[in-house]
Short mmCIF file of C-alpha atoms in Angstrom, two decimals:
data_model
loop_
_atom_site.label_atom_id
_atom_site.label_comp_id
_atom_site.label_asym_id
_atom_site.label_seq_id
_atom_site.Cartn_x
_atom_site.Cartn_y
_atom_site.Cartn_z
CA MET A 1 0.14 -0.05 0.10
CA ALA A 2 3.04 2.33 0.62
CA VAL A 3 3.58 2.25 -2.89
CA GLU A 4 0.20 3.13 -4.09
CA LEU A 5 0.14 6.36 -1.49
CA ARG A 6 3.45 7.17 -3.26
CA VAL A 7 1.97 6.93 -6.77
CA LEU A 8 -0.99 9.38 -5.81
CA GLY A 9 1.80 11.78 -4.38
CA ASP A 10 0.31 12.25 -0.87
CA PRO A 11 1.75 11.47 2.11
CA PRO A 12 0.87 8.68 4.12
CA GLU A 13 0.69 10.97 7.21
CA GLU A 14 -1.74 13.35 5.44
CA ILE A 15 -3.93 10.24 4.30
CA GLY A 16 -3.69 8.89 8.09
CA SER A 17 -5.06 12.06 9.23
CA ALA A 18 -7.96 12.35 7.13
CA GLY A 19 -9.01 8.85 7.77
CA ARG A 20 -9.78 7.83 4.56
CA PRO A 21 -10.92 4.41 4.00
CA ALA A 22 -8.38 1.68 2.07
CA ARG A 23 -10.81 1.13 -0.64
CA TYR A 24 -11.07 5.02 -1.15
CA LEU A 25 -7.46 5.01 -1.81
CA THR A 26 -7.24 1.97 -4.29
CA ALA A 27 -9.94 3.27 -6.30
CA LYS A 28 -7.94 6.73 -6.50
CA THR A 29 -5.05 4.94 -7.34
CA THR A 30 -6.53 2.80 -10.14
CA SER A 31 -8.16 5.75 -11.73
CA SER A 32 -4.77 7.55 -11.52
CA LYS A 33 -2.99 4.86 -13.41
CA LYS A 34 -5.92 4.82 -15.98
CA ARG A 35 -4.95 8.52 -16.34
CA SER A 36 -1.32 7.93 -16.81
CA SER A 37 -1.76 5.01 -19.52
CA THR A 38 -4.08 7.33 -21.27
CA PRO A 39 -2.25 10.15 -23.16
#
């Protein structure tokens, strides 16, 4: 999961403070990867 957080560019501390669920982070990472793949 640490790698996914780095991909998003958000520090794990900030995410922990926000208290966002892991599912939300995973979904956000997936959409982020799709955007990167699409020119």
